[in-house]
Amino acid sequence: MKAQVKWVDKERFLGLTDSNNSVVMDADRNVKSAPSPMELILMGLGGCSSVDVIGILKKARQKVVDCHVDIQAERADAVPAVFTKIHLNFVVKGTAVKESHVERAIELSADKYCSVAKMLGKGDVEITHSFEIIEA
C-alpha cells in the first residue's frame, strides 16, 4: 500500500492513493474546507468498523436496511493532541434484527477484525461502543 500527500496551499493538502483515489485535507480550523487529518482517522475507524459489522450481520442473515455510526472523540490537551477516548454508537435499522447479533458483530469488529481500532488501541486510545436498533 502506498500514498502520497501534496501541499496545495495554506494548511490544505491532497492525499493520493495507489488505487487512484484522492481526498482533500484541511488543518485550518477557521476555514474548514475539508476534513482535518484527525477527522479522517475518525471516519476511517467508523468505516472500518461498519464494514465489519454489516458483513457479520449479513452472514448472520439479519435483515439490515440501513446502518450508520455516530462517533465522538476526546483529545489530549497537550501537543501532540492525540485521541484519548473514542465512542462509537451504531444505529442499525432493519426487520427483526436481533440484539445479540448486533452486539456480537460489534464485539468481533472491535476485538478481532478492525485494523484501525486495533492500531488506535495500541496507542492507548480507550474505544467504547453502543448500539441502537430501529425496526424498519
XYZ file of C-alpha atoms in Angstrom:
136
model
C 0.000 0.000 0.000
C 1.267 3.445 -0.911
C 0.035 7.010 -0.647
C 1.251 10.493 -1.350
C 0.283 13.779 0.276
C 0.822 17.022 -1.637
C 0.660 20.504 -0.211
C -1.994 22.556 -2.028
C -1.966 25.894 -0.180
C -2.169 27.356 3.340
C -2.980 24.280 5.503
C -4.683 22.292 2.751
C -3.252 19.054 1.383
C -4.265 16.497 -1.231
C -3.907 12.823 -0.372
C -3.462 10.434 -3.289
C -3.605 6.652 -3.048
C -2.063 3.988 -5.230
C -5.650 2.868 -6.000
C -6.208 6.183 -7.825
C -8.373 7.810 -5.156
C -7.899 11.188 -3.559
C -9.023 13.188 -0.563
C -8.519 16.820 0.390
C -7.470 17.593 3.974
C -7.514 20.979 5.665
C -5.908 21.567 9.060
C -7.035 25.239 9.223
C -9.710 25.272 11.937
C -11.054 28.619 10.717
C -11.577 27.639 7.077
C -12.840 24.051 7.357
C -12.859 23.496 3.586
C -12.226 19.766 4.041
C -11.863 17.204 6.841
C -8.779 17.511 9.021
C -6.357 14.579 9.195
C -7.722 13.704 12.658
C -11.306 13.762 11.366
C -10.225 11.368 8.634
C -8.903 8.985 11.287
C -12.328 9.009 12.973
C -14.040 8.386 9.643
C -11.555 5.596 8.922
C -12.386 3.973 12.249
C -16.102 4.305 11.572
C -15.727 2.940 8.051
C -13.572 0.004 9.091
C -15.912 -0.928 11.944
C -19.024 -0.505 9.795
C -17.673 -2.766 7.047
C -17.119 -5.467 9.661
C -20.460 -5.027 11.415
C -22.512 -5.053 8.202
C -20.580 -8.045 6.839
C -21.066 -10.031 10.045
C -24.769 -9.147 10.230
C -25.261 -10.203 6.598
C -23.574 -13.549 7.304
C -25.949 -13.950 10.259
C -28.835 -13.321 7.818
C -30.024 -10.259 9.650
C -32.347 -8.089 7.546
C -30.498 -4.768 7.824
C -31.700 -1.956 5.552
C -29.625 0.910 6.957
C -26.748 1.473 9.333
C -24.708 4.433 10.457
C -22.259 5.013 13.266
C -22.062 8.230 15.280
C -18.563 8.835 16.605
C -17.494 11.114 19.452
C -13.886 11.626 20.427
C -11.816 13.352 23.075
C -8.277 14.550 22.501
C -5.399 15.305 24.823
C -4.939 18.946 25.811
C -1.193 18.841 25.183
C 0.703 18.556 21.926
C 0.501 16.103 20.298
C -3.293 16.256 20.698
C -3.843 12.527 20.266
C -7.196 10.854 20.749
C -7.673 9.649 24.316
C -11.256 8.355 24.098
C -13.495 7.425 21.194
C -17.095 6.238 21.415
C -18.929 4.626 18.500
C -22.715 4.325 18.576
C -24.080 2.077 15.823
C -27.638 2.731 14.665
C -28.915 -0.337 12.835
C -32.246 -0.296 11.018
C -33.889 -3.482 9.861
C -36.588 -6.081 10.240
C -36.419 -8.338 13.309
C -32.704 -7.627 13.817
C -31.558 -9.482 16.911
C -29.787 -7.500 19.614
C -27.433 -10.418 20.312
C -26.252 -10.433 16.680
C -25.547 -6.698 16.646
C -23.706 -6.908 19.958
C -21.609 -9.833 18.698
C -20.841 -8.120 15.369
C -19.576 -5.008 17.150
C -17.556 -7.128 19.581
C -15.922 -9.120 16.759
C -15.080 -5.959 14.865
C -13.545 -4.304 17.920
C -11.650 -7.334 19.219
C -10.647 -9.147 16.054
C -11.228 -7.551 12.654
C -10.969 -3.736 12.594
C -7.366 -2.824 11.842
C -7.948 0.845 12.615
C -9.373 0.067 16.064
C -6.505 -2.300 16.828
C -3.967 0.332 15.796
C -5.614 3.077 17.875
C -5.876 0.701 20.833
C -2.121 0.152 20.725
C -1.816 3.905 21.188
C -3.779 3.660 24.446
C -6.973 5.130 22.985
C -9.988 3.998 25.002
C -12.588 2.874 22.455
C -16.132 2.134 23.610
C -19.249 1.046 21.721
C -23.010 1.165 21.975
C -25.851 0.467 19.571
C -29.497 1.095 18.821
C -31.806 -1.000 16.687
C -34.628 0.649 14.767
C -37.392 -1.577 13.432
C -37.955 -0.969 9.713
